[in-house]
Amino acid sequence: MGFIRPPAVRKDGDYIESIFGDYSAGKTKPSRKLNSTKFVTVLTFLQFVFAVYATGLLYYMSPSIDLRAKPDFTWATKWAHNVRSYIVTPHVVSHLQSSEENIPAVFSPAEVCEYEKIDFSQKKSNDEKMIKMKRELYDDVLDFQKKNLGSESLEELMKMKSKWALNGPNKPKVTVILNHFKRKTLCAQLDSLLHQTLPFHHVWVLAFGSPNEASLRRIAESYNDSRISFISSNYDFKYYGRFQIALQTDADLVYILDDDMIPGKKMLQMLAHVAGTEKYENSVLGSIGRILPFRQKDFTFPSYRKFRSKEAGLYLPDPAYDITLDRILQVDFLSSSWFLSAELVKALFIEKPFTFATGEDLHLSYQLQKYRNAGSFVLPVDPNDKETWGDSEHRLAYVSETTVIFKNIVEVRDNQWWKALSTGYITQWAAMYPQKIDALFYAHSVEEVKALGPLLEKFRTTVGKKAYIAVSGGKFCPCEDAASALNWPKVVCNERRFKIFDLEVGAILGVSNSEVPVLQAVYSSMKGLIRIHNPSVVITVADADPNVKKALKMATETNLNGTALVLLPRASISKVLWMADLRSTALPNWNKMRVSVNIITQNRAQSLLRLLRSLSNAYYLGDEIPISFNMDSKVDEETIKVVSTFDWPHGPKTLRRRIIQGGLIRAVSESWYPASDDDFGLLLEDDIEVSPYYYLWVKYALLAYHYDPQISFPELASISLYTPKIVEVVKERPKWNPTEFFKQIHPHTPYLHQLPCSWGAVFFPKQWREFYVYMNMRFTENAKENPVQIPKSRTNGWQASWKKFLIDMMYLRGYVSLYPNFPNQQSFSTNHMEPGAHIAAKDNVVKHNKTDFEVPLLMDDFRNFLPNQKLPAASKLPSLNLFNMPVSLKGLKAAGAKLGQDVLRCNNISEIVAVNHQTGLPARCMKF
């Protein structure tokens, strides 16, 4: 604002010249005899006096000078005041007056400071039950953190190595932000900050919508310190505004204080030192904090303000219950003060807050943990040194919880912390009591909720199982719509009970069309939920949004306890309800197995096409299934065309063709070799046909009997798809019906059999390596020269049969295969008994009746036929010897030991051969 010149004042010295002109033109004129020297001297003197006068006049008439506030110590002041009011035109006066009101006067703090005196007696509880509960909970939290995090005393903290120092190049810059509205504590805060052992870089005093803005401004400017700035606004930015201002700092660290906190003089030094340690540099530090509620016995969570409830959490420190902190403690959020790196402040604004009316304290800690893996910690104090206290006067902040005591605010904050916990905030309760559930479902749309519904319901209705569902929320999948799709009451979306989690993906997405917010929101929330609940599997639909699948994959991979991501095709979901019957220890291995399909073919193109059609129509649950075609040298052209043009969408396709005709024994045994202990081989000749459910049977059995760490079943060497109708190794080949045979146990129980299946079976990697070595050591062209002769077995005379060598090995070492058993001997594979290397071969004198081998394929969900609609426990499976007679697993090993014809000589009563399962080589004799 510049000086405003009145109209009477002329330019270019005209005013002075007119005065001098009038004087010289008057009637009384000086004598011409006057000495010219004296005249010049007088004129010079007058010019000097006028210059002094003009200078004073211009100064005192300047709008930047508040004549009302200046001491009235000279005549010039009075005169200038009068002249100014005379010569300044009326329309300028109001403008000057309004401008003067915004221009601070120079005061000293002693003249303008106001101090708020609060007389109080510290509240002390006399409720012995509450004191006991609060103290027990605090001790539990502290003990847990001592064991798992390490909880240092103030002395120990100050001895830790820090990148910040009081002096030297590593002296930190700290910007302090003071937010004021009505309280009269600004002078006390500034006095404390000016005497800190670590000087601050800047202090920003904020007054947003404050009725005391003018007095706050005078106080800030009265300190006459260029480091102290005053920032105001007519609009009340409430609790988040100070954090928005903090984003503008060029300092290393930010210290944000409520107006009821008067920090001790060592506080900045302590906070900066701890923030510079490697352990706590990615943290927000403070002096007061809260631990959120714990779960109650009824599996609900109480209000954080619930009276006489241990589960309501803790306010720390809490003088009412004599709880003081002598060690640093991690809390769920901080109150009243926050000390953190300027970089961390950005996290507060990643997601839109639940509300802007309150809760910035919780939102900050929640966002820091969710997106920066940053914790919130309350520093300990020295009880004998007030200069180490976050509030050196122990005023409002320590009297009681003076804010958020109104019912509507408590309700809002309860909803806020529950929303945080429901979207992955790992509270102290969650850290101390990690949960264990079987499945966590994720649905990004209501249609996905409907698709996953049957499997979710099966998990939730199975005794001993726990399963929850997370939905994207917002415009993608509103929680209430998801609840309706599941036939749940809409109130489940508001209950403080684990059942459905609304991730509110829209809180971060907004109106963005970018895929990044979706990926970030789903990943960060699901990562937290997985860490809290430790699900064995996370289940969603296979055709989910690619970014959602990517986020879920990243989230599951962060769980060190092992969580498998299961992507189910929608058409398969109702077919895998048996998932809920698997142990939670088996479910994480869902994706571990790799079953490959290995087809042996030569010149039966039409049979091959039938097999390929059946394979293509099967359910594969989204798993990758490699397929290989193994052709002998005499393969015909039609077959080559079939395998070359066949499209297999479930995994890689491999073609192998021998140069020299090897025969069936080599074609089968060399068609597959395991690449790892999780590699399983399904061997199929081209006259086999499979059921659409065959892979479900294999997967279910592998998870139940092989991948459950609670089950030890080393005897299981393969899983058959086929149910035999005759006793194959007996000369007469009598008919046999397992449904009738096992009706006393259960007519459709699966069973164990010492006979391996060659008409559709999955072989295990360890035993297949073992079989390779065994056949190499025992192979003879002449069956009579084979040293293994099983009593009364027609296999002793089998020529050029790979199956004969596998039968021998399984008999000698007590191995078994798992067989299905369903009505009418329905199976997962059937043998059409078409002419080939054995069937109808010229040198095969055995006649094969097709009706003895061909069985109907199972075309319905097999789970309905199983005992209690699930696979029996491994210990409940009946076992048969080679001749279909009931014998225990131990009895089978005893028979093999008694025969004593294995590659190593062992005790014929109590020992069998043990092998190195990595190489398949026999290693030693082993007691059974």
XYZ file of C-alpha atoms in Angstrom, residues 723-730 734-738 741-742 751-755 819 825 879-887 892:
32
model
C -12.589 -99.589 -10.590
C -11.803 -103.218 -11.619
C -14.581 -105.766 -12.120
C -12.408 -108.860 -11.844
C -9.538 -110.159 -9.714
C -6.870 -109.683 -12.328
C -3.952 -111.663 -10.858
C -5.858 -114.883 -10.160
C -13.260 -114.157 -10.876
C -15.656 -111.234 -10.942
C -15.463 -108.791 -8.091
C -17.765 -106.012 -6.913
C -16.295 -103.594 -4.353
C -17.514 -106.375 -0.725
C -17.368 -103.246 1.479
C -10.188 -98.437 -0.806
C -6.503 -99.275 -1.031
C -5.274 -102.057 -3.287
C -1.828 -103.501 -3.805
C -2.523 -103.786 -7.521
C -9.281 -96.877 -5.913
C -18.738 -99.607 -10.645
C -6.802 -102.164 2.261
C -6.572 -105.255 0.045
C -3.654 -107.394 -0.987
C -2.830 -108.356 -4.556
C -5.551 -111.037 -4.450
C -8.350 -108.744 -3.196
C -8.164 -110.050 0.351
C -8.379 -107.627 3.323
C -4.908 -107.143 4.779
C 1.219 -106.135 3.232
